[in-house]
Amino acid sequence: MRGGKGGGLLVAGTTSDAGKSVVTAGICRWLVRKGLKVAPFKGQNMSLNSFVTREGAEIGRAQAMQAQAARVEPTALMNPVLLKPGGDRSSQVVLMGRPVGELSAKGYHGGRQKELFEPVMACLEELRSTYDAVICEGAGSPAEINLRRTDIVNMGVARAAKLPVVVVGDIDRGGVFAQFFGTTALLSPEDQSLVAGYLVNKFRGDVSLLEPGLDMLYGLTGRRTFGVLPYAHGLGIDEEDGLRVSLRGTVRESVVAPPVGADVLRVAVCAVPLMSNFTDVDALAAEPGVVVRFVDRPEELVDADLVVVPGTRGTVKALAWLRERGLADALARRAAEGRPVLGICGGFQALGERIEDEVESKAGVVDGLGLLPVRVRFGVEKTLARPVGEALGERVEGYEIHHGVADVRGGTPFLDGCRVGSVWGTHWHGSLESDGFRRAFLREVAAAAGRRFVPAPDTSFGALREEQLDRLGDLIEEHADTDALLRLIEEGAPTGLPFVPPGAP
């Protein structure tokens, strides 16, 4: 490795959602299977899908997933800056796992971002001094020319750490050759010197039909394509930026297995604004016979056996949305009829009697839906924890990320929340990943819904996740030039890469 440091690579993308997160995870899993000690890294992440490390730090869930791919414990070093959007123009800034303030996009890019460059690079250097290789993930596109001056996640990191860069493009969207060429041609000569080549993602069909285009791309840029990764169905790996555009009707992918019992179980997830940690329902989708859909209309709750009100970065905004859409009345009818409802984190808060919020929305006292005997007061300090407990006779592990403090005034205790009839509420994310508890909970739901659904006796969410991560490693190992990638990681970008005009304006 170079200069006594661990090797490294930056996985950039032509666009958001090009596949950077899963490619990074796949490279991590491939390398760790080769016997290398590997860590993921993303200097700055913007996501509402987060995770709590064992030391109580909040990081992007994608980096936690990549750490699992690398078979290491996730830490704040792997994602030193996390931005959690609170609206169209502002985000909470989380530094080294702790919130440090709320900033507008203009305020962040206007100065604060530059201040964070030093701690970001210090984290990367610490990881490189400890691991054989650090696989870094970029954000969005490295060719956002309006943001290059303050960049702390793409070429800014690559330049400072002298990392080679591989650019990932999603061919399923179309226009991938223009994206590769344009991304390269909009970078400065110094940045271009680190862009070693490209990875095509989500290809369907005969690779031989693509090869003439790859040859022409090499002729235009002097850069090779390191692999063509096929479109892979059913990965179900944690997404970073949330589900795209409209959530209505979106179905979470599930295992292809028939239900054990006579009936399927239908789960409707209310697609609340600023939804966070929607991956909580992935463990439900992994169960044979459970169908999970995201919905935004009251009529879509009618045939649901379970309705989930998920976490949100804007509990008061979510409450207003539920009322405006008619979903609040539909939830009240369900509760009165004894039909199952589960509120998680912000969803749990919304199901309560009252919210006092001078922190998140600054709306003061707001009435909740009144389905649970809970009052919530938002505090300045954020609760970040990894609790362990018991519910329905089963051991449960979870994680907490919230400003709201719940005063539970009745009902049957349920994790840190409560249950009244068929309405459950808890602040715990990730509880449904505990296999025994998930099965017990689904049995309760099926009984209340009158469904002849039987949970599979042997579904292991952890084992399924490991299988998915191995599939990502297989994609890299089988469809990428791993020898060339390993040379990049160990030796850096090749010298003499040609400049592609016009370069940065």
Short mmCIF file of C-alpha atoms in Angstrom, two decimals:
data_model
loop_
_atom_site.label_atom_id
_atom_site.label_comp_id
_atom_site.label_asym_id
_atom_site.label_seq_id
_atom_site.Cartn_x
_atom_site.Cartn_y
_atom_site.Cartn_z
CA MET A 1 0.00 0.00 0.00
CA ARG A 2 1.07 3.59 -0.61
CA GLY A 3 3.29 5.35 1.92
CA GLY A 4 2.42 3.01 4.75
CA LYS A 5 -1.26 3.91 4.50
CA GLY A 6 -4.07 1.60 3.61
CA GLY A 7 -5.16 1.67 0.00
CA GLY A 8 -8.28 3.43 -1.11
CA LEU A 9 -10.82 4.06 -3.82
CA LEU A 10 -13.59 6.62 -4.32
CA VAL A 11 -16.78 5.29 -5.91
CA ALA A 12 -18.46 8.28 -7.58
CA GLY A 13 -21.65 8.32 -9.62
CA THR A 14 -23.01 10.13 -12.64
CA THR A 15 -26.22 10.83 -10.70
CA SER A 16 -27.88 10.21 -7.37
CA ASP A 17 -29.14 6.62 -7.17
CA ALA A 18 -26.67 5.42 -9.82
CA GLY A 19 -25.70 2.58 -7.49
CA LYS A 20 -22.76 4.02 -5.52
CA SER A 21 -23.94 2.59 -2.20
CA VAL A 22 -24.41 -0.97 -3.41
CA VAL A 23 -21.23 -0.95 -5.52
CA THR A 24 -19.27 0.28 -2.49
CA ALA A 25 -20.83 -2.49 -0.39
CA GLY A 26 -20.06 -5.06 -3.08
CA ILE A 27 -16.41 -4.00 -3.26
CA CYS A 28 -16.17 -4.14 0.54
CA ARG A 29 -17.59 -7.68 0.61
CA TRP A 30 -15.33 -8.84 -2.26
CA LEU A 31 -12.22 -7.45 -0.52
CA VAL A 32 -13.02 -8.87 2.90
CA ARG A 33 -13.55 -12.29 1.31
CA LYS A 34 -10.01 -11.92 -0.07
CA GLY A 35 -8.76 -11.57 3.50
CA LEU A 36 -8.28 -7.78 3.57
CA LYS A 37 -9.34 -5.59 6.45
CA VAL A 38 -11.74 -3.08 4.86
CA ALA A 39 -13.75 -0.04 5.96
CA PRO A 40 -16.38 2.05 4.13
CA PHE A 41 -16.35 5.85 4.24
CA LYS A 42 -18.59 8.69 3.15
CA GLY A 43 -17.46 12.17 4.16
CA GLN A 44 -20.88 13.77 3.90
CA ASN A 45 -24.20 12.04 3.59
CA MET A 46 -27.68 13.50 3.10
CA SER A 47 -30.27 11.02 4.27
CA LEU A 48 -33.20 10.50 6.60
CA ASN A 49 -32.31 6.82 6.77
CA SER A 50 -29.86 6.63 9.66
CA PHE A 51 -28.49 4.21 12.24
CA VAL A 52 -27.01 4.35 15.73
CA THR A 53 -23.57 2.84 16.32
CA ARG A 54 -22.66 1.00 19.51
CA GLU A 55 -20.94 4.11 20.85
CA GLY A 56 -24.20 6.06 20.38
CA ALA A 57 -23.34 7.97 17.19
CA GLU A 58 -25.81 8.59 14.37
CA ILE A 59 -24.57 7.77 10.86
CA GLY A 60 -26.14 7.07 7.49
CA ARG A 61 -27.73 3.63 7.33
CA ALA A 62 -25.99 2.97 4.02
CA GLN A 63 -22.60 3.20 5.76
CA ALA A 64 -23.82 0.83 8.48
CA MET A 65 -24.84 -1.60 5.73
CA GLN A 66 -21.45 -1.19 4.04
CA ALA A 67 -19.71 -1.86 7.36
CA GLN A 68 -21.69 -5.08 7.62
CA ALA A 69 -20.55 -5.91 4.09
CA ALA A 70 -16.96 -5.34 5.29
CA ARG A 71 -17.67 -7.40 8.44
CA VAL A 72 -16.65 -4.59 10.77
CA GLU A 73 -18.53 -2.63 13.42
CA PRO A 74 -19.83 0.72 12.08
CA THR A 75 -18.43 3.86 13.71
CA ALA A 76 -18.83 7.62 13.33
CA LEU A 77 -15.48 7.71 11.50
CA MET A 78 -17.21 6.10 8.52
CA ASN A 79 -19.69 8.97 8.07
CA PRO A 80 -18.46 12.08 9.91
CA VAL A 81 -21.07 14.47 8.44
CA LEU A 82 -24.74 13.55 8.10
CA LEU A 83 -27.34 16.02 6.82
CA LYS A 84 -30.95 15.26 7.76
CA PRO A 85 -33.39 17.34 5.70
CA GLY A 86 -36.13 19.06 7.67
CA GLY A 87 -37.75 20.72 4.65
CA ASP A 88 -36.89 21.96 1.20
CA ARG A 89 -34.27 24.44 2.39
CA SER A 90 -32.81 23.32 5.70
CA SER A 91 -31.13 20.30 7.28
CA GLN A 92 -29.95 19.21 10.68
CA VAL A 93 -26.16 18.87 10.63
CA VAL A 94 -24.86 15.80 12.47
CA LEU A 95 -21.09 15.88 13.09
CA MET A 96 -19.33 12.77 14.38
CA GLY A 97 -22.68 11.27 15.25
CA ARG A 98 -24.13 14.23 17.19
CA PRO A 99 -26.39 17.07 16.01
CA VAL A 100 -24.61 20.44 15.98
CA GLY A 101 -27.29 22.68 14.50
CA GLU A 102 -29.81 23.40 11.78
CA LEU A 103 -28.62 25.15 8.62
CA SER A 104 -30.11 26.33 5.35
CA ALA A 105 -28.54 24.96 2.18
CA LYS A 106 -27.15 28.42 1.45
CA GLY A 107 -25.65 28.68 4.93
CA TYR A 108 -24.13 25.23 4.71
CA HIS A 109 -22.57 25.62 1.28
CA GLY A 110 -21.74 29.25 1.98
CA GLY A 111 -19.21 28.51 4.68
CA ARG A 112 -19.96 25.77 7.19
CA GLN A 113 -19.16 22.98 4.75
CA LYS A 114 -15.59 24.23 4.29
CA GLU A 115 -15.11 24.18 8.07
CA LEU A 116 -16.00 20.48 8.08
CA PHE A 117 -13.37 19.47 5.53
CA GLU A 118 -10.62 19.09 8.13
CA PRO A 119 -12.55 16.71 10.43
CA VAL A 120 -13.73 14.74 7.39
CA MET A 121 -10.16 14.23 6.19
CA ALA A 122 -8.97 13.41 9.72
CA CYS A 123 -11.54 10.58 9.88
CA LEU A 124 -10.46 9.24 6.51
CA GLU A 125 -6.79 9.33 7.50
CA GLU A 126 -7.53 7.52 10.76
CA LEU A 127 -9.36 4.78 8.89
CA ARG A 128 -6.52 4.46 6.36
CA SER A 129 -4.01 4.08 9.18
CA THR A 130 -6.03 1.17 10.59
CA TYR A 131 -7.41 -0.71 7.58
CA ASP A 132 -5.82 -2.34 4.54
CA ALA A 133 -8.29 -0.52 2.29
CA VAL A 134 -10.94 2.19 2.66
CA ILE A 135 -13.68 2.25 0.03
CA CYS A 136 -15.17 5.73 -0.13
CA GLU A 137 -18.58 6.59 -1.53
CA GLY A 138 -19.23 9.90 -3.24
CA ALA A 139 -22.52 11.81 -3.24
CA GLY A 140 -24.69 12.80 -6.17
CA SER A 141 -22.33 13.64 -9.02
CA PRO A 142 -18.70 14.82 -8.81
CA ALA A 143 -19.45 17.22 -11.68
CA GLU A 144 -21.76 19.54 -9.71
CA ILE A 145 -19.70 22.52 -10.83
CA ASN A 146 -21.64 24.96 -8.67
CA LEU A 147 -20.60 23.07 -5.52
CA ARG A 148 -17.03 22.02 -6.34
CA ARG A 149 -15.39 24.84 -4.35
CA THR A 150 -16.79 23.54 -1.07
CA ASP A 151 -16.87 19.82 -1.91
CA ILE A 152 -16.04 17.51 1.01
CA VAL A 153 -17.35 14.22 -0.37
CA ASN A 154 -16.39 13.79 -4.04
CA MET A 155 -13.32 15.17 -5.82
CA GLY A 156 -12.39 17.35 -2.86
CA VAL A 157 -11.75 14.19 -0.85
CA ALA A 158 -10.14 12.38 -3.79
CA ARG A 159 -7.72 15.25 -4.42
CA ALA A 160 -6.74 15.69 -0.78
CA ALA A 161 -6.23 11.94 -0.22
CA LYS A 162 -4.90 11.19 -3.73
CA LEU A 163 -7.56 8.53 -4.24
CA PRO A 164 -8.33 6.95 -7.60
CA VAL A 165 -11.94 7.39 -8.70
CA VAL A 166 -14.28 5.00 -10.46
CA VAL A 167 -17.51 6.54 -11.79
CA VAL A 168 -20.69 4.41 -11.67
CA GLY A 169 -23.48 4.97 -14.20
CA ASP A 170 -27.01 3.50 -14.23
CA ILE A 171 -27.55 2.27 -17.78
CA ASP A 172 -31.14 1.29 -16.98
CA ARG A 173 -32.01 5.01 -17.00
CA GLY A 174 -30.47 5.53 -20.44
CA GLY A 175 -27.82 8.00 -21.56
CA VAL A 176 -24.98 6.37 -19.68
CA PHE A 177 -22.29 7.16 -22.30
CA ALA A 178 -23.19 10.85 -22.28
CA GLN A 179 -23.15 10.77 -18.48
CA PHE A 180 -19.67 9.21 -18.32
CA PHE A 181 -18.24 11.58 -20.93
CA GLY A 182 -19.94 14.69 -19.55
CA THR A 183 -18.96 13.92 -15.96
CA THR A 184 -15.31 13.61 -16.96
CA ALA A 185 -15.31 16.63 -19.29
CA LEU A 186 -16.71 18.94 -16.60
CA LEU A 187 -13.87 18.25 -14.16
CA SER A 188 -10.65 20.26 -13.88
CA PRO A 189 -7.42 18.71 -15.20
CA GLU A 190 -6.34 17.96 -11.63
CA ASP A 191 -9.61 16.19 -10.86
CA GLN A 192 -9.62 14.34 -14.17
CA SER A 193 -6.18 12.93 -13.43
CA LEU A 194 -7.75 10.83 -10.65
CA VAL A 195 -10.72 9.50 -12.65
CA ALA A 196 -9.43 6.09 -13.64
CA GLY A 197 -12.52 4.80 -15.40
CA TYR A 198 -16.11 3.66 -15.22
CA LEU A 199 -18.47 0.96 -13.99
CA VAL A 200 -21.76 0.30 -15.81
CA ASN A 201 -24.57 -0.65 -13.43
CA LYS A 202 -27.97 -2.33 -13.93
CA PHE A 203 -27.34 -3.68 -17.44
CA ARG A 204 -29.96 -5.93 -19.03
CA GLY A 205 -29.17 -7.99 -22.11
CA ASP A 206 -26.17 -9.10 -24.14
CA VAL A 207 -22.93 -7.38 -23.07
CA SER A 208 -21.46 -7.87 -26.54
CA LEU A 209 -23.95 -5.30 -27.86
CA LEU A 210 -22.57 -2.77 -25.38
CA GLU A 211 -18.88 -3.35 -26.09
CA PRO A 212 -18.61 -1.13 -29.22
CA GLY A 213 -19.88 1.78 -27.14
CA LEU A 214 -17.37 1.05 -24.39
CA ASP A 215 -14.59 1.02 -26.99
CA MET A 216 -15.75 4.38 -28.34
CA LEU A 217 -15.92 5.76 -24.79
CA TYR A 218 -12.31 4.69 -24.28
CA GLY A 219 -11.36 6.42 -27.50
CA LEU A 220 -13.07 9.64 -26.37
CA THR A 221 -11.78 9.71 -22.79
CA GLY A 222 -8.75 7.41 -22.63
CA ARG A 223 -10.40 5.64 -19.71
CA ARG A 224 -11.48 2.05 -19.53
CA THR A 225 -14.65 0.52 -18.17
CA PHE A 226 -13.86 -1.77 -15.24
CA GLY A 227 -17.02 -3.82 -15.47
CA VAL A 228 -20.64 -4.15 -16.54
CA LEU A 229 -22.81 -5.17 -13.60
CA PRO A 230 -26.10 -6.87 -14.50
CA TYR A 231 -29.46 -5.75 -13.18
CA ALA A 232 -30.07 -7.72 -9.97
CA HIS A 233 -33.60 -8.24 -8.67
CA GLY A 234 -34.60 -8.58 -5.05
CA LEU A 235 -31.50 -7.21 -3.34
CA GLY A 236 -33.54 -5.19 -0.83
CA ILE A 237 -30.40 -3.41 0.39
CA ASP A 238 -30.82 -0.26 2.52
CA GLU A 239 -31.44 2.80 0.40
CA GLU A 240 -29.90 6.09 1.29
CA ASP A 241 -31.99 9.00 0.05
CA GLY A 242 -35.45 7.56 0.40
CA LEU A 243 -37.86 6.08 -2.09
CA ARG A 244 -38.10 8.03 -5.29
CA VAL A 245 -40.65 10.68 -6.29
CA SER A 246 -44.04 9.21 -5.41
CA LEU A 247 -44.31 6.48 -2.81
CA ARG A 248 -47.90 5.57 -3.57
CA GLY A 249 -48.15 1.98 -4.67
CA THR A 250 -44.45 1.27 -4.17
CA VAL A 251 -44.01 -2.32 -3.03
CA ARG A 252 -41.02 -3.39 -0.96
CA GLU A 253 -39.33 -6.39 -2.53
CA SER A 254 -39.78 -9.62 -0.63
CA VAL A 255 -38.46 -13.14 -0.80
CA VAL A 256 -40.02 -15.30 -3.50
CA ALA A 257 -41.65 -17.89 -1.28
CA PRO A 258 -45.28 -18.89 -0.79
CA PRO A 259 -47.04 -18.20 2.51
CA VAL A 260 -46.87 -20.94 5.13
CA GLY A 261 -50.51 -20.47 6.09
CA ALA A 262 -53.61 -20.16 3.94
CA ASP A 263 -53.58 -16.33 3.77
CA VAL A 264 -51.14 -13.58 2.96
CA LEU A 265 -50.79 -10.59 5.28
CA ARG A 266 -51.11 -7.12 3.75
CA VAL A 267 -49.14 -4.26 5.31
CA ALA A 268 -49.78 -0.63 4.36
CA VAL A 269 -47.13 1.94 5.31
CA CYS A 270 -48.31 5.57 5.43
CA ALA A 271 -45.90 7.53 3.22
CA VAL A 272 -45.62 10.49 5.60
CA PRO A 273 -43.56 13.57 4.67
CA LEU A 274 -39.86 13.47 5.64
CA MET A 275 -40.19 9.75 6.27
CA SER A 276 -37.16 8.34 8.07
CA ASN A 277 -35.91 4.79 8.50
CA PHE A 278 -38.52 3.26 6.22
CA THR A 279 -36.19 0.24 6.23
CA ASP A 280 -37.95 -0.72 9.47
CA VAL A 281 -40.47 -2.57 7.31
CA ASP A 282 -37.87 -4.52 5.33
CA ALA A 283 -37.96 -7.29 7.91
CA LEU A 284 -41.71 -7.61 7.33
CA ALA A 285 -41.19 -7.73 3.57
CA ALA A 286 -38.67 -10.53 4.09
CA GLU A 287 -41.36 -12.80 5.54
CA PRO A 288 -42.96 -15.26 3.09
CA GLY A 289 -46.57 -14.25 2.58
CA VAL A 290 -46.22 -10.64 3.79
CA VAL A 291 -46.86 -7.93 1.18
CA VAL A 292 -45.67 -4.42 2.09
CA ARG A 293 -46.96 -1.35 0.22
CA PHE A 294 -46.47 2.41 0.73
CA VAL A 295 -49.74 4.32 0.53
CA ASP A 296 -51.09 7.87 0.74
CA ARG A 297 -54.89 7.44 0.44
CA PRO A 298 -57.40 6.32 3.08
CA GLU A 299 -59.04 3.80 0.73
CA GLU A 300 -55.71 1.99 0.50
CA LEU A 301 -55.94 1.20 4.22
CA VAL A 302 -59.25 -0.64 3.88
CA ASP A 303 -57.88 -4.05 2.93
CA ALA A 304 -54.68 -3.75 4.97
CA ASP A 305 -54.21 -6.20 7.83
CA LEU A 306 -51.60 -3.93 9.45
CA VAL A 307 -51.01 -0.21 8.99
CA VAL A 308 -47.60 1.18 9.92
CA VAL A 309 -47.11 4.88 10.66
CA PRO A 310 -43.32 5.13 10.25
CA GLY A 311 -40.68 7.47 11.58
CA THR A 312 -40.41 11.02 10.29
CA ARG A 313 -38.13 14.03 10.68
CA GLY A 314 -41.28 16.19 10.92
CA THR A 315 -43.86 14.73 13.31
CA VAL A 316 -46.10 17.82 13.31
CA LYS A 317 -45.93 18.05 9.51
CA ALA A 318 -46.78 14.35 9.28
CA LEU A 319 -49.78 14.86 11.55
CA ALA A 320 -51.11 17.64 9.34
CA TRP A 321 -50.55 15.46 6.27
CA LEU A 322 -52.43 12.53 7.81
CA ARG A 323 -55.36 14.81 8.56
CA GLU A 324 -55.38 16.51 5.17
CA ARG A 325 -55.34 13.18 3.36
CA GLY A 326 -58.12 11.65 5.43
CA LEU A 327 -55.71 9.04 6.78
CA ALA A 328 -56.14 10.26 10.37
CA ASP A 329 -59.86 9.42 10.29
CA ALA A 330 -59.11 6.07 8.66
CA LEU A 331 -56.62 5.25 11.43
CA ALA A 332 -59.18 6.21 14.09
CA ARG A 333 -61.75 3.90 12.49
CA ARG A 334 -59.24 1.07 12.45
CA ALA A 335 -58.46 1.57 16.13
CA ALA A 336 -62.17 1.60 17.02
CA GLU A 337 -62.67 -1.64 15.07
CA GLY A 338 -59.71 -3.34 16.76
CA ARG A 339 -57.68 -3.54 13.53
CA PRO A 340 -53.87 -3.42 13.91
CA VAL A 341 -51.87 -0.19 13.74
CA LEU A 342 -48.15 0.18 14.57
CA GLY A 343 -46.49 3.56 15.13
CA ILE A 344 -42.69 3.74 15.07
CA CYS A 345 -40.77 6.74 16.44
CA GLY A 346 -42.41 9.83 14.85
CA GLY A 347 -45.37 7.62 13.95
CA PHE A 348 -45.66 6.60 17.62
CA GLN A 349 -45.59 10.27 18.62
CA ALA A 350 -48.35 11.08 16.12
CA LEU A 351 -50.60 8.37 17.60
CA GLY A 352 -50.41 10.00 21.03
CA GLU A 353 -52.66 12.57 22.68
CA ARG A 354 -50.52 15.69 22.51
CA ILE A 355 -47.19 16.97 21.22
CA GLU A 356 -45.31 19.94 22.65
CA ASP A 357 -42.73 20.95 20.07
CA GLU A 358 -40.54 24.03 20.35
CA VAL A 359 -37.59 22.24 18.73
CA GLU A 360 -38.39 20.47 15.46
CA SER A 361 -41.37 22.39 14.05
CA LYS A 362 -41.55 25.09 16.75
CA ALA A 363 -45.34 24.71 16.51
CA GLY A 364 -45.92 24.63 20.25
CA VAL A 365 -48.70 22.38 21.52
CA VAL A 366 -50.37 20.25 18.86
CA ASP A 367 -53.06 17.60 19.28
CA GLY A 368 -52.05 14.09 18.29
CA LEU A 369 -54.41 11.45 16.90
CA GLY A 370 -55.35 10.35 20.43
CA LEU A 371 -55.06 6.62 19.77
CA LEU A 372 -52.49 6.03 22.54
CA PRO A 373 -52.30 7.54 26.06
CA VAL A 374 -48.99 9.30 25.40
CA ARG A 375 -47.83 12.89 25.61
CA VAL A 376 -44.64 13.93 23.86
CA ARG A 377 -42.39 16.87 24.60
CA PHE A 378 -39.55 17.64 22.21
CA GLY A 379 -36.19 18.26 23.87
CA VAL A 380 -33.10 19.96 22.49
CA GLU A 381 -30.95 16.90 23.18
CA LYS A 382 -31.40 14.00 20.78
CA THR A 383 -31.83 10.50 22.16
CA LEU A 384 -29.40 8.13 20.44
CA ALA A 385 -29.41 4.64 21.91
CA ARG A 386 -29.21 0.90 21.20
CA PRO A 387 -31.78 -0.56 23.63
CA VAL A 388 -32.39 -4.23 24.35
CA GLY A 389 -35.59 -5.49 25.91
CA GLU A 390 -38.43 -7.97 25.74
CA ALA A 391 -41.88 -7.91 24.19
CA LEU A 392 -44.46 -10.62 23.52
CA GLY A 393 -42.17 -13.00 25.40
CA GLU A 394 -39.29 -12.50 22.99
CA ARG A 395 -35.93 -10.69 23.18
CA VAL A 396 -35.84 -7.48 21.12
CA GLU A 397 -32.98 -5.26 19.97
CA GLY A 398 -33.45 -1.84 18.40
CA TYR A 399 -32.08 1.66 18.08
CA GLU A 400 -33.49 5.07 18.96
CA ILE A 401 -33.10 8.42 17.15
CA HIS A 402 -35.49 11.10 18.39
CA HIS A 403 -35.88 14.48 20.08
CA GLY A 404 -39.34 13.66 21.45
CA VAL A 405 -39.59 12.40 25.03
CA ALA A 406 -42.69 10.25 25.60
CA ASP A 407 -44.74 10.39 28.79
CA VAL A 408 -46.70 7.13 28.65
CA ARG A 409 -49.84 7.44 30.79
CA GLY A 410 -51.54 4.10 30.32
CA GLY A 411 -51.98 1.06 28.15
CA THR A 412 -49.92 -2.11 28.26
CA PRO A 413 -46.14 -1.56 28.17
CA PHE A 414 -44.65 -2.27 24.74
CA LEU A 415 -40.90 -1.81 24.44
CA ASP A 416 -40.51 1.85 25.59
CA GLY A 417 -44.02 2.72 24.42
CA CYS A 418 -47.40 1.12 24.93
CA ARG A 419 -50.23 -0.87 23.44
CA VAL A 420 -53.96 -0.24 23.61
CA GLY A 421 -56.03 -2.96 21.96
CA SER A 422 -54.56 -3.47 18.50
CA VAL A 423 -52.68 -0.16 18.43
CA TRP A 424 -48.97 -0.39 19.26
CA GLY A 425 -46.40 2.39 19.56
CA THR A 426 -42.65 2.50 20.20
CA HIS A 427 -39.63 4.72 19.61
CA TRP A 428 -37.52 1.68 18.71
CA HIS A 429 -36.36 1.37 15.13
CA GLY A 430 -35.17 -2.02 13.92
CA SER A 431 -37.19 -4.06 16.43
CA LEU A 432 -38.78 -6.14 13.68
CA GLU A 433 -35.34 -7.45 12.70
CA SER A 434 -35.45 -9.57 15.89
CA ASP A 435 -36.79 -12.81 14.40
CA GLY A 436 -38.65 -14.27 17.37
CA PHE A 437 -40.34 -10.98 18.20
CA ARG A 438 -41.31 -10.36 14.56
CA ARG A 439 -42.98 -13.76 14.33
CA ALA A 440 -44.83 -13.23 17.63
CA PHE A 441 -45.97 -9.78 16.50
CA LEU A 442 -47.20 -11.09 13.14
CA ARG A 443 -49.16 -13.84 14.90
CA GLU A 444 -50.89 -11.14 16.97
CA VAL A 445 -51.61 -9.10 13.84
CA ALA A 446 -52.99 -12.10 11.97
CA ALA A 447 -55.27 -13.02 14.89
CA ALA A 448 -56.60 -9.45 15.18
CA ALA A 449 -57.07 -9.22 11.40
CA GLY A 450 -58.79 -12.60 11.19
CA ARG A 451 -56.22 -13.92 8.72
CA ARG A 452 -55.03 -17.52 8.50
CA PHE A 453 -51.48 -16.31 8.17
CA VAL A 454 -48.66 -18.30 9.76
CA PRO A 455 -45.13 -16.82 10.04
CA ALA A 456 -42.42 -19.00 8.55
CA PRO A 457 -40.66 -20.75 11.44
CA ASP A 458 -37.13 -20.30 10.13
CA THR A 459 -36.87 -16.87 8.49
CA SER A 460 -33.67 -15.18 9.67
CA PHE A 461 -33.47 -11.54 8.67
CA GLY A 462 -29.76 -11.43 9.53
CA ALA A 463 -29.05 -14.46 7.34
CA LEU A 464 -31.05 -12.96 4.47
CA ARG A 465 -29.07 -9.73 4.76
CA GLU A 466 -25.81 -11.68 4.65
CA GLU A 467 -27.00 -13.49 1.52
CA GLN A 468 -27.80 -10.15 -0.11
CA LEU A 469 -24.38 -8.75 0.75
CA ASP A 470 -22.73 -11.88 -0.63
CA ARG A 471 -24.71 -11.37 -3.85
CA LEU A 472 -23.24 -7.87 -4.09
CA GLY A 473 -19.77 -9.28 -3.60
CA ASP A 474 -20.51 -11.86 -6.29
CA LEU A 475 -21.56 -9.11 -8.74
CA ILE A 476 -18.18 -7.43 -8.33
CA GLU A 477 -16.19 -10.65 -8.40
CA GLU A 478 -17.96 -12.07 -11.46
CA HIS A 479 -18.58 -8.96 -13.57
CA ALA A 480 -15.80 -6.48 -12.77
CA ASP A 481 -12.09 -6.59 -13.55
CA THR A 482 -11.07 -7.26 -9.98
CA ASP A 483 -7.36 -7.42 -10.74
CA ALA A 484 -7.51 -3.90 -12.19
CA LEU A 485 -9.63 -2.64 -9.27
CA LEU A 486 -7.16 -4.08 -6.78
CA ARG A 487 -4.27 -2.32 -8.56
CA LEU A 488 -6.19 0.97 -8.31
CA ILE A 489 -6.82 0.46 -4.61
CA GLU A 490 -3.19 -0.42 -3.90
CA GLU A 491 -1.34 1.89 -6.31
CA GLY A 492 -3.69 4.79 -7.12
CA ALA A 493 -4.82 6.18 -10.46
CA PRO A 494 -2.58 5.40 -13.43
CA THR A 495 -0.36 8.21 -14.65
CA GLY A 496 -0.83 9.86 -18.02
CA LEU A 497 -4.63 9.83 -18.17
CA PRO A 498 -5.61 12.24 -20.97
CA PHE A 499 -7.45 15.50 -20.36
CA VAL A 500 -10.96 15.62 -21.78
CA PRO A 501 -11.93 19.18 -22.78
CA PRO A 502 -13.40 21.59 -21.92
CA GLY A 503 -12.76 20.89 -18.21
CA ALA A 504 -14.25 22.83 -15.33
CA PRO A 505 -15.55 26.30 -16.30
#
